[in-house]
CSV table of N, CA and C in Angstrom, one decimal:
chain,number,residue,atom,x,y,z
H,753,MET,N,-5.3,51.3,105.9
H,753,MET,CA,-4.1,50.0,105.9
H,753,MET,C,-4.6,48.8,105.5
H,754,ARG,N,-3.9,48.5,104.7
H,754,ARG,CA,-4.3,47.1,104.6
H,754,ARG,C,-3.6,45.8,105.2
H,755,TYR,N,-4.4,44.7,105.0
H,755,TYR,CA,-3.4,43.0,105.1
H,755,TYR,C,-3.2,43.1,103.3
H,756,GLN,N,-2.1,42.5,103.8
H,756,GLN,CA,-1.5,42.5,102.4
H,756,GLN,C,-2.7,40.0,102.7
H,757,GLY,N,-3.4,40.2,101.9
H,757,GLY,CA,-3.7,38.7,101.5
H,757,GLY,C,-5.2,39.3,102.0
H,758,SER,N,-6.1,39.5,102.7
H,758,SER,CA,-7.3,40.1,102.9
H,758,SER,C,-7.9,40.4,102.4
H,759,GLU,N,-7.7,40.4,100.9
H,759,GLU,CA,-8.7,40.6,99.6
H,759,GLU,C,-9.3,39.7,99.4
H,760,ALA,N,-10.3,39.3,98.9
H,760,ALA,CA,-11.6,39.1,98.6
H,760,ALA,C,-11.2,37.6,97.7
H,761,TYR,N,-10.7,36.9,97.3
H,761,TYR,CA,-10.5,36.7,95.9
H,761,TYR,C,-12.2,36.7,94.9
H,762,ARG,N,-11.8,36.3,93.5
H,762,ARG,CA,-13.0,35.8,92.4
H,762,ARG,C,-12.8,34.6,92.4
H,763,VAL,N,-14.0,33.4,92.4
H,763,VAL,CA,-13.5,32.2,92.8
H,763,VAL,C,-14.3,31.9,90.8
H,764,GLU,N,-14.8,32.4,90.2
H,764,GLU,CA,-14.8,32.5,89.1
H,764,GLU,C,-13.7,32.8,88.7
H,765,ALA,N,-13.1,33.6,88.9
H,765,ALA,CA,-11.2,33.8,88.1
H,765,ALA,C,-10.2,33.0,88.3
H,766,ALA,N,-9.9,32.6,89.4
H,766,ALA,CA,-9.4,31.4,89.4
H,766,ALA,C,-9.7,30.4,89.2
H,767,GLU,N,-11.0,30.5,88.4
H,767,GLU,CA,-11.6,28.5,87.7
H,767,GLU,C,-10.8,28.9,85.7
H,768,ARG,N,-11.2,30.3,85.8
H,768,ARG,CA,-10.9,30.7,84.6
H,768,ARG,C,-9.4,30.7,84.1
H,769,ARG,N,-8.7,31.5,85.0
H,769,ARG,CA,-7.0,31.3,84.5
H,769,ARG,C,-6.5,29.4,85.2
H,770,ARG,N,-7.2,28.9,85.2
H,770,ARG,CA,-6.3,27.5,85.6
H,770,ARG,C,-7.6,26.7,84.4
H,771,GLU,N,-8.1,26.8,83.9
H,771,GLU,CA,-8.9,26.6,82.5
H,771,GLU,C,-7.9,26.9,81.4
H,772,ARG,N,-7.4,28.4,81.6
H,772,ARG,CA,-7.0,28.8,80.5
H,772,ARG,C,-5.2,28.2,80.8
H,773,LEU,N,-4.3,28.4,81.9
H,773,LEU,CA,-2.9,27.6,82.0
H,773,LEU,C,-3.5,26.0,81.6
H,774,GLU,N,-4.2,25.8,81.9
H,774,GLU,CA,-5.0,24.2,81.2
H,774,GLU,C,-4.7,24.4,80.0
H,775,GLY,N,-5.3,25.2,78.7
H,775,GLY,CA,-5.9,25.0,77.3
H,775,GLY,C,-4.4,25.5,76.6
H,776,GLN,N,-3.1,26.7,77.5
H,776,GLN,CA,-1.7,27.2,77.0
H,776,GLN,C,-1.0,25.5,77.0
H,777,ALA,N,-1.8,24.1,77.5
H,777,ALA,CA,-0.6,23.4,77.4
H,777,ALA,C,0.2,22.7,76.4
H,778,ARG,N,0.8,23.6,75.7
H,778,ARG,CA,1.4,23.2,74.1
H,778,ARG,C,2.3,21.6,74.2
H,779,PRO,N,2.0,20.6,73.3
H,779,PRO,CA,2.7,19.8,72.5
H,779,PRO,C,4.2,20.4,72.2
H,780,SER,N,5.8,19.9,71.9
H,780,SER,CA,7.0,20.2,72.4
H,780,SER,C,7.5,21.1,70.8
H,781,PHE,N,6.3,20.5,69.8
H,781,PHE,CA,6.1,20.3,68.7
H,781,PHE,C,4.9,21.1,68.1
H,782,GLU,N,5.1,21.8,67.0
H,782,GLU,CA,4.0,23.2,65.9
H,782,GLU,C,3.8,22.4,64.9
H,783,VAL,N,2.5,22.2,64.4
H,783,VAL,CA,1.6,22.1,63.0
H,783,VAL,C,1.8,23.0,62.5
H,784,VAL,N,2.0,23.4,61.1
H,784,VAL,CA,2.0,23.9,60.4
H,784,VAL,C,0.9,23.6,59.3
H,785,SER,N,0.0,23.4,58.5
H,785,SER,CA,-0.4,22.9,57.2
H,785,SER,C,-0.4,23.7,56.2
H,786,GLY,N,0.5,23.0,55.2
H,786,GLY,CA,0.4,23.8,54.0
H,786,GLY,C,1.6,24.1,53.7
H,787,GLY,N,2.7,23.8,54.4
H,787,GLY,CA,4.2,24.0,54.1
H,787,GLY,C,5.3,22.8,54.9
H,788,GLY,N,6.0,22.7,53.9
H,788,GLY,CA,7.2,21.9,54.8
H,788,GLY,C,6.9,20.6,53.0
H,789,LEU,N,9.0,20.1,53.4
H,789,LEU,CA,8.2,19.1,52.5
H,789,LEU,C,6.5,17.9,52.4
H,790,ASP,N,6.4,17.3,53.5
H,790,ASP,CA,5.0,16.9,53.2
H,790,ASP,C,4.0,17.1,51.9
H,791,ALA,N,4.0,18.8,52.8
H,791,ALA,CA,2.8,18.9,51.6
H,791,ALA,C,2.5,19.4,50.5
H,792,ARG,N,4.3,19.5,50.0
H,792,ARG,CA,4.6,19.7,48.4
H,792,ARG,C,4.1,17.6,47.9
H,793,VAL,N,4.8,16.7,48.7
H,793,VAL,CA,4.5,15.7,48.3
H,793,VAL,C,3.2,15.5,47.9
H,794,ARG,N,2.4,15.5,48.8
H,794,ARG,CA,1.1,15.5,48.7
H,794,ARG,C,-0.1,16.4,47.5
H,795,ALA,N,0.7,16.9,47.7
H,795,ALA,CA,-0.5,18.1,47.2
H,795,ALA,C,-0.8,17.5,45.6
H,796,GLY,N,0.2,16.1,45.3
H,796,GLY,CA,0.3,15.6,44.1
H,796,GLY,C,0.7,16.3,42.9
H,797,VAL,N,0.4,16.7,41.2
H,797,VAL,CA,1.7,17.0,40.3
H,797,VAL,C,1.5,17.8,40.0
H,798,SER,N,1.7,19.2,39.5
H,798,SER,CA,1.2,20.2,39.2
H,798,SER,C,0.8,20.0,37.8
H,799,PRO,N,-0.4,21.3,37.8
H,799,PRO,CA,-1.0,21.7,36.1
H,799,PRO,C,-0.3,21.1,35.1
H,800,VAL,N,1.1,22.4,35.4
H,800,VAL,CA,1.9,22.5,34.1
H,800,VAL,C,2.6,20.8,33.7
H,801,PHE,N,3.1,20.1,35.0
H,801,PHE,CA,3.8,20.0,34.8
H,801,PHE,C,2.8,18.5,33.6
H,802,VAL,N,1.7,17.8,34.4
H,802,VAL,CA,0.9,16.8,33.8
H,802,VAL,C,0.8,17.4,31.6
H,803,SER,N,0.3,19.6,31.6
H,803,SER,CA,0.8,19.9,30.5
H,803,SER,C,0.9,19.0,29.2
H,804,ARG,N,2.8,19.8,30.4
H,804,ARG,CA,4.0,19.1,29.2
H,804,ARG,C,4.0,17.6,28.9
H,805,ILE,N,4.1,16.9,29.9
H,805,ILE,CA,3.5,15.4,29.9
H,805,ILE,C,2.7,14.9,28.6
H,806,ARG,N,1.0,15.2,28.6
H,806,ARG,CA,0.6,15.4,27.6
H,806,ARG,C,1.7,16.1,25.8
H,807,VAL,N,2.4,16.7,26.6
H,807,VAL,CA,2.7,17.5,25.0
H,807,VAL,C,3.3,17.2,24.6
H,808,ALA,N,4.2,16.5,25.2
H,808,ALA,CA,5.4,14.7,24.6
H,808,ALA,C,4.7,14.0,24.5
H,809,VAL,N,4.5,13.5,25.2
H,809,VAL,CA,2.6,12.2,23.8
H,809,VAL,C,2.0,13.0,23.1
H,810,ALA,N,2.2,13.8,22.5
H,810,ALA,CA,1.4,13.8,21.4
H,810,ALA,C,2.3,14.6,20.0
H,811,ILE,N,3.7,15.0,21.1
H,811,ILE,CA,4.9,14.6,20.2
H,811,ILE,C,4.8,13.1,19.4
H,812,ALA,N,5.4,12.1,20.9
H,812,ALA,CA,5.7,10.5,20.2
H,812,ALA,C,5.0,10.5,19.1
H,813,ALA,N,3.5,11.1,20.0
H,813,ALA,CA,2.8,10.0,19.2
H,813,ALA,C,2.7,10.3,17.1
H,814,VAL,N,3.0,12.1,16.8
H,814,VAL,CA,3.4,12.2,15.8
H,814,VAL,C,3.5,11.7,15.0
H,815,LEU,N,5.1,11.5,15.8
H,815,LEU,CA,6.2,11.4,15.1
H,815,LEU,C,6.4,9.5,14.5
H,816,VAL,N,6.1,8.5,15.8
H,816,VAL,CA,5.4,7.3,15.4
H,816,VAL,C,4.4,7.6,14.1
H,817,VAL,N,3.3,7.9,14.2
H,817,VAL,CA,2.3,8.9,13.2
H,817,VAL,C,3.3,8.8,11.9
H,818,VAL,N,4.1,9.4,11.7
H,818,VAL,CA,4.9,9.8,10.1
H,818,VAL,C,5.8,8.7,10.1
H,819,GLY,N,6.2,8.6,11.3
H,819,GLY,CA,7.2,6.6,10.6
H,819,GLY,C,6.4,5.4,10.2
H,820,MET,N,5.3,5.5,11.2
H,820,MET,CA,5.3,4.3,10.4
H,820,MET,C,4.3,4.9,8.7
H,821,ALA,N,3.8,5.9,9.0
H,821,ALA,CA,4.0,6.6,7.3
H,821,ALA,C,4.7,5.9,6.0
H,822,ARG,N,5.5,6.8,6.6
H,822,ARG,CA,7.6,7.0,5.7
H,822,ARG,C,7.7,5.0,5.5
H,823,VAL,N,7.5,4.4,6.5
H,823,VAL,CA,7.9,2.9,6.2
H,823,VAL,C,6.6,2.1,5.1
H,824,ALA,N,5.2,2.9,5.6
H,824,ALA,CA,4.3,2.2,4.8
H,824,ALA,C,4.7,3.1,3.2
H,825,LEU,N,5.2,3.8,2.9
H,825,LEU,CA,5.4,4.5,1.4
H,825,LEU,C,6.7,4.0,0.8
H,826,SER,N,7.9,3.2,1.9
H,826,SER,CA,9.3,2.9,1.5
H,826,SER,C,8.4,1.4,0.8
H,827,SER,N,7.4,0.9,1.4
H,827,SER,CA,7.9,-0.5,1.4
H,827,SER,C,6.9,-0.2,0.1
H,828,ALA,N,5.8,0.4,0.0
H,828,ALA,CA,5.2,0.0,-1.1
H,828,ALA,C,5.9,0.8,-1.9
H,829,THR,N,6.4,1.7,-2.7
H,829,THR,CA,7.7,1.4,-3.2
H,829,THR,C,9.1,1.8,-3.8
H,830,VAL,N,9.4,-0.1,-2.7
H,830,VAL,CA,10.2,-1.2,-3.0
H,830,VAL,C,9.3,-2.3,-3.8
H,831,THR,N,8.0,-2.5,-3.0
H,831,THR,CA,7.1,-3.5,-3.8
H,831,THR,C,6.9,-2.9,-6.2
H,832,LEU,N,6.9,-1.8,-5.5
H,832,LEU,CA,6.6,-1.3,-7.1
H,832,LEU,C,7.7,-1.9,-8.3
H,833,LEU,N,8.9,-0.6,-7.4
H,833,LEU,CA,10.1,-1.4,-7.9
H,833,LEU,C,10.2,-3.1,-8.5
H,834,LYS,N,9.7,-3.6,-7.7
H,834,LYS,CA,10.0,-5.2,-8.3
H,834,LYS,C,8.9,-5.7,-8.5
H,835,SER,N,8.0,-5.1,-8.9
H,835,SER,CA,7.4,-5.4,-10.2
H,835,SER,C,7.7,-4.4,-11.5
H,836,ASN,N,8.3,-3.8,-11.0
H,836,ASN,CA,8.5,-3.0,-12.8
H,836,ASN,C,9.4,-4.0,-13.0
H,837,ALA,N,10.3,-4.0,-12.6
H,837,ALA,CA,11.8,-4.6,-13.1
H,837,ALA,C,11.3,-5.8,-13.1
H,838,GLU,N,10.4,-6.7,-12.6
H,838,GLU,CA,9.5,-8.2,-13.0
H,838,GLU,C,9.5,-8.0,-14.2
H,839,LEU,N,8.3,-7.1,-14.8
H,839,LEU,CA,8.0,-6.4,-16.1
H,839,LEU,C,8.8,-6.4,-16.9
H,840,THR,N,9.4,-5.8,-17.4
H,840,THR,CA,11.0,-4.8,-18.0
H,840,THR,C,11.5,-6.6,-18.5
H,841,THR,N,11.7,-7.6,-17.3
H,841,THR,CA,12.4,-9.0,-17.6
H,841,THR,C,11.4,-9.9,-19.2
H,842,GLN,N,10.0,-9.4,-18.0
H,842,GLN,CA,9.6,-10.2,-19.0
H,842,GLN,C,9.1,-9.1,-20.9
H,843,ILE,N,9.1,-8.1,-20.4
H,843,ILE,CA,9.7,-7.4,-21.6
H,843,ILE,C,10.1,-8.3,-22.5
H,844,GLU,N,12.0,-8.0,-22.4
H,844,GLU,CA,12.8,-8.6,-22.8
H,844,GLU,C,12.7,-9.8,-23.1
H,845,GLU,N,12.1,-10.7,-22.4
H,845,GLU,CA,11.8,-12.2,-22.8
H,845,GLU,C,10.9,-12.0,-24.3
H,846,ALA,N,10.0,-11.5,-24.3
H,846,ALA,CA,8.5,-11.6,-25.1
H,846,ALA,C,9.5,-10.9,-26.5
H,847,GLN,N,9.8,-10.2,-26.1
H,847,GLN,CA,10.9,-9.4,-27.7
H,847,GLN,C,12.3,-10.1,-27.6
H,848,THR,N,13.4,-10.7,-27.3
H,848,THR,CA,13.4,-11.7,-27.7
H,848,THR,C,12.6,-12.9,-28.7
H,849,LEU,N,12.2,-13.5,-27.7
H,849,LEU,CA,10.8,-14.5,-27.9
H,849,LEU,C,10.4,-14.2,-30.0
H,850,ASN,N,9.7,-12.3,-29.4
H,850,ASN,CA,9.4,-12.3,-31.4
H,850,ASN,C,10.7,-12.5,-32.3
H,851,ASP,N,11.2,-11.7,-32.0
H,851,ASP,CA,12.6,-12.0,-32.7
H,851,ASP,C,12.7,-13.5,-33.5
H,852,ASN,N,12.6,-14.0,-32.4
H,852,ASN,CA,13.3,-15.4,-32.6
H,852,ASN,C,11.8,-16.3,-34.0
H,853,LEU,N,10.3,-16.0,-33.4
H,853,LEU,CA,10.0,-15.8,-34.2
H,853,LEU,C,9.7,-15.3,-35.7
H,854,ARG,N,10.4,-14.5,-36.1
H,854,ARG,CA,10.4,-13.6,-36.7
H,854,ARG,C,11.3,-14.4,-37.7
H,855,ILE,N,12.7,-14.8,-36.8
H,855,ILE,CA,13.9,-15.5,-38.1
H,855,ILE,C,13.1,-16.4,-37.6
H,856,GLU,N,12.1,-17.7,-37.6
H,856,GLU,CA,11.6,-18.8,-37.9
H,856,GLU,C,10.7,-18.8,-38.5
H,857,ARG,N,9.9,-17.5,-38.3
H,857,ARG,CA,8.9,-17.7,-39.5
H,857,ARG,C,9.5,-17.4,-41.0
H,858,SER,N,11.1,-16.7,-41.0
H,858,SER,CA,11.5,-16.1,-42.6
H,858,SER,C,12.2,-17.2,-42.9
H,859,VAL,N,12.3,-18.1,-41.9
H,859,VAL,CA,13.6,-19.3,-43.3
H,859,VAL,C,12.6,-20.3,-43.1
H,860,LEU,N,10.7,-20.5,-42.0
H,860,LEU,CA,10.4,-21.6,-42.9
H,860,LEU,C,9.3,-21.0,-44.2
H,861,SER,N,9.3,-19.5,-44.2
H,861,SER,CA,8.3,-19.5,-45.5
H,861,SER,C,9.2,-18.9,-46.6
H,862,SER,N,10.4,-19.6,-47.1
H,862,SER,CA,11.5,-18.9,-47.8
H,862,SER,C,10.6,-19.8,-49.2
H,863,ASN,N,11.1,-19.4,-49.9
H,863,ASN,CA,10.6,-19.9,-51.6
H,863,ASN,C,11.9,-21.4,-51.7
H,864,SER,N,12.9,-21.4,-51.6
H,864,SER,CA,13.6,-21.9,-51.8
H,864,SER,C,13.3,-23.5,-50.8
H,865,ARG,N,13.5,-23.3,-49.1
H,865,ARG,CA,12.8,-24.3,-48.9
H,865,ARG,C,12.1,-24.8,-49.2
H,866,ILE,N,10.8,-24.8,-49.4
H,866,ILE,CA,8.8,-24.7,-49.8
H,866,ILE,C,9.9,-26.3,-51.0
H,867,SER,N,10.2,-24.9,-51.7
H,867,SER,CA,10.5,-25.4,-53.4
H,867,SER,C,11.3,-26.9,-53.4
H,868,ARG,N,12.4,-26.8,-52.7
H,868,ARG,CA,13.1,-27.7,-52.0
H,868,ARG,C,11.9,-29.3,-51.2
H,869,ILE,N,11.1,-28.8,-50.1
H,869,ILE,CA,10.7,-29.6,-49.5
H,869,ILE,C,9.3,-30.1,-50.7
H,870,ALA,N,8.9,-29.6,-51.7
H,870,ALA,CA,7.0,-30.1,-52.4
H,870,ALA,C,7.9,-30.8,-53.5
H,871,THR,N,9.5,-30.3,-54.1
H,871,THR,CA,10.2,-31.5,-54.8
H,871,THR,C,10.7,-33.1,-55.1
H,872,GLN,N,11.6,-32.5,-53.2
H,872,GLN,CA,11.6,-34.3,-52.4
H,872,GLN,C,10.3,-34.8,-51.6
H,873,ASN,N,9.8,-34.5,-51.1
H,873,ASN,CA,9.1,-35.4,-50.5
H,873,ASN,C,8.0,-35.7,-51.2
H,874,TYR,N,7.4,-34.7,-52.1
H,874,TYR,CA,6.0,-34.1,-52.5
H,874,TYR,C,6.5,-35.6,-53.6
H,875,GLY,N,7.4,-34.5,-54.2
H,875,GLY,CA,7.0,-35.3,-56.0
H,875,GLY,C,6.7,-33.9,-56.9
H,876,MET,N,6.9,-32.8,-56.7
H,876,MET,CA,5.9,-32.0,-57.7
H,876,MET,C,7.8,-31.0,-58.3
H,877,VAL,N,6.3,-30.9,-59.3
H,877,VAL,CA,7.8,-30.2,-60.0
H,877,VAL,C,7.0,-29.1,-60.8
H,878,LEU,N,8.0,-27.9,-61.4
H,878,LEU,CA,7.4,-26.6,-61.5
H,878,LEU,C,7.1,-27.5,-62.8
H,879,PRO,N,5.9,-26.2,-63.6
H,879,PRO,CA,5.7,-26.4,-64.6
H,879,PRO,C,6.5,-26.2,-65.5
H,880,THR,N,6.4,-26.5,-67.4
H,880,THR,CA,7.3,-26.3,-67.6
H,880,THR,C,6.7,-25.6,-68.4
H,881,GLU,N,5.0,-26.0,-69.1
H,881,GLU,CA,4.9,-24.2,-70.2
H,881,GLU,C,3.3,-23.6,-69.2
H,882,ALA,N,3.5,-22.7,-69.4
H,882,ALA,CA,2.8,-22.0,-69.0
H,882,ALA,C,0.6,-23.1,-69.6
H,883,VAL,N,0.2,-22.5,-68.7
H,883,VAL,CA,-1.5,-23.0,-68.9
H,883,VAL,C,-2.3,-22.0,-68.6
H,884,HIS,N,-3.0,-21.8,-69.3
H,884,HIS,CA,-4.2,-20.6,-69.4
H,884,HIS,C,-5.1,-21.2,-69.1
H,885,VAL,N,-6.0,-20.8,-67.8
H,885,VAL,CA,-7.3,-21.7,-68.0
H,885,VAL,C,-8.6,-20.3,-67.6
H,886,GLY,N,-9.1,-20.3,-68.5
H,886,GLY,CA,-10.3,-19.3,-68.9
H,886,GLY,C,-11.1,-19.6,-69.8
H,887,GLU,N,-12.3,-18.9,-70.6
H,887,GLU,CA,-12.6,-18.8,-71.9
H,887,GLU,C,-11.9,-18.8,-73.1
H,888,PRO,N,-12.0,-18.2,-74.0
H,888,PRO,CA,-11.9,-17.7,-75.3
H,888,PRO,C,-12.0,-16.0,-75.0
H,889,ALA,N,-11.0,-15.4,-76.1
H,889,ALA,CA,-11.3,-13.9,-75.7
H,889,ALA,C,-13.2,-13.8,-76.0
H,890,SER,N,-13.4,-14.1,-77.1
H,890,SER,CA,-14.8,-13.8,-78.0
H,890,SER,C,-15.6,-13.5,-76.0
H,891,ALA,N,-15.7,-15.3,-76.0
H,891,ALA,CA,-16.8,-15.2,-74.9
H,891,ALA,C,-16.8,-14.4,-73.5
H,892,ALA,N,-15.1,-14.0,-73.3
H,892,ALA,CA,-15.5,-13.3,-72.3
H,892,ALA,C,-15.7,-11.6,-72.2
H,893,ASP,N,-15.9,-11.5,-73.9
H,893,ASP,CA,-16.2,-9.8,-73.9
H,893,ASP,C,-17.8,-10.4,-73.8
H,894,GLU,N,-18.7,-11.6,-73.4
H,894,GLU,CA,-20.5,-11.7,-73.6
H,894,GLU,C,-20.8,-11.5,-71.8
H,895,THR,N,-19.3,-12.2,-71.5
H,895,THR,CA,-20.7,-12.4,-69.8
H,895,THR,C,-20.0,-11.4,-69.1
H,896,PRO,N,-20.2,-11.2,-68.0
H,896,PRO,CA,-19.8,-9.6,-67.2
H,896,PRO,C,-19.2,-10.0,-66.9
H,897,ALA,N,-17.9,-8.7,-66.4
H,897,ALA,CA,-16.7,-9.6,-66.0
H,897,ALA,C,-16.4,-9.5,-64.7
H,898,GLY,N,-16.8,-9.5,-64.0
H,898,GLY,CA,-16.8,-10.1,-62.5
H,898,GLY,C,-17.6,-12.0,-62.2
H,899,GLU,N,-17.5,-12.2,-63.1
H,899,GLU,CA,-18.1,-13.6,-62.8
H,899,GLU,C,-17.0,-14.8,-64.0
H,900,ALA,N,-16.3,-14.3,-64.3
H,900,ALA,CA,-15.4,-15.3,-64.9
H,900,ALA,C,-14.3,-15.1,-64.2
H,901,ALA,N,-14.4,-13.5,-63.4
H,901,ALA,CA,-12.6,-13.8,-63.2
H,901,ALA,C,-12.4,-14.6,-61.6
H,902,THR,N,-14.0,-14.0,-61.1
H,902,THR,CA,-13.9,-14.7,-59.7
H,902,THR,C,-14.3,-15.7,-59.4
H,903,ASP,N,-15.3,-16.5,-61.0
H,903,ASP,CA,-15.3,-18.6,-60.3
H,903,ASP,C,-14.1,-19.3,-61.6
H,904,GLY,N,-13.1,-19.3,-60.2
H,904,GLY,CA,-12.2,-20.6,-61.7
H,904,GLY,C,-13.0,-22.0,-61.0
H,905,GLU,N,-13.3,-22.1,-60.4
H,905,GLU,CA,-13.7,-24.2,-61.1
H,905,GLU,C,-14.9,-23.7,-62.1
H,906,ALA,N,-15.2,-22.8,-62.4
H,906,ALA,CA,-16.3,-22.8,-64.0
H,906,ALA,C,-15.8,-22.9,-64.9
H,907,ALA,N,-13.9,-22.7,-65.2
H,907,ALA,CA,-13.5,-23.4,-66.0
H,907,ALA,C,-12.9,-24.8,-66.8
H,908,GLN,N,-13.6,-25.1,-64.9
H,908,GLN,CA,-12.7,-26.6,-64.9
H,908,GLN,C,-13.5,-27.7,-65.3
H,909,THR,N,-13.4,-28.9,-65.4
H,909,THR,CA,-13.9,-29.6,-66.1
H,909,THR,C,-15.2,-31.3,-65.0
H,910,PRO,N,-16.0,-31.2,-64.6
H,910,PRO,CA,-16.0,-31.5,-63.1
H,910,PRO,C,-15.0,-33.0,-62.5
H,911,ASN,N,-14.5,-34.0,-63.5
H,911,ASN,CA,-13.6,-34.9,-63.7
H,911,ASN,C,-12.1,-34.2,-62.5
H,912,GLU,N,-11.8,-32.5,-63.0
H,912,GLU,CA,-10.7,-32.1,-62.1
H,912,GLU,C,-10.4,-31.6,-61.1
H,913,THR,N,-12.7,-31.0,-61.3
H,913,THR,CA,-13.2,-30.5,-59.6
H,913,THR,C,-13.8,-32.4,-58.2
H,914,GLY,N,-13.8,-32.1,-59.0
H,914,GLY,CA,-14.4,-34.0,-58.0
H,914,GLY,C,-14.9,-33.9,-58.0
H,915,ALA,N,-16.1,-33.6,-58.9
H,915,ALA,CA,-17.5,-33.7,-59.3
H,915,ALA,C,-17.5,-34.5,-60.2
H,916,THR,N,-19.2,-35.7,-59.2
H,916,THR,CA,-20.1,-36.7,-60.1
H,916,THR,C,-20.8,-37.2,-61.4
H,917,GLY,N,-20.6,-35.4,-61.2
H,917,GLY,CA,-21.7,-34.8,-62.9
H,917,GLY,C,-23.3,-35.2,-61.4
H,918,GLU,N,-23.8,-35.4,-60.2
H,918,GLU,CA,-24.7,-35.1,-59.7
H,918,GLU,C,-24.8,-33.5,-58.9
H,919,LEU,N,-26.0,-33.0,-58.8
H,919,LEU,CA,-25.4,-31.7,-58.0
H,919,LEU,C,-26.5,-31.6,-56.4
H,920,ALA,N,-25.6,-31.5,-55.5
H,920,ALA,CA,-25.9,-31.5,-55.2
H,920,ALA,C,-27.0,-31.0,-54.0
């Protein structure tokens, strides 16, 4: 027979049980690491999102460069067209001036105008008789052909050429 409460207690077991009960005393909520909305916020930006942002920035940079190149080509084209228009205008003005100068030259070099100026301003008249300058036909046969024909002053007298008789 046994009596209740007569068994022996282990002192160490009671202490362990008390420590275990104290260790099991938990707070009213549980913390689970790696889960929930807070963990996603703390995790930062995902690598996929970063790579997509980089691709978008690269595409934007390419579009900006292409746009700048197009604007540069357009402005160069406009500049060239403007200079072509200016050159065309200058060419037209030069052609008009050339035509006017040709007309002026033909008017100024007409024989009737020159004859009128010579007779009115300088009192010159056309000769009425023909004058031949040169030696008789027999002397021309004895001289070389090139000398008599090229030397126009040889047939003139010293008074006609303005010479005084002295050689310089």
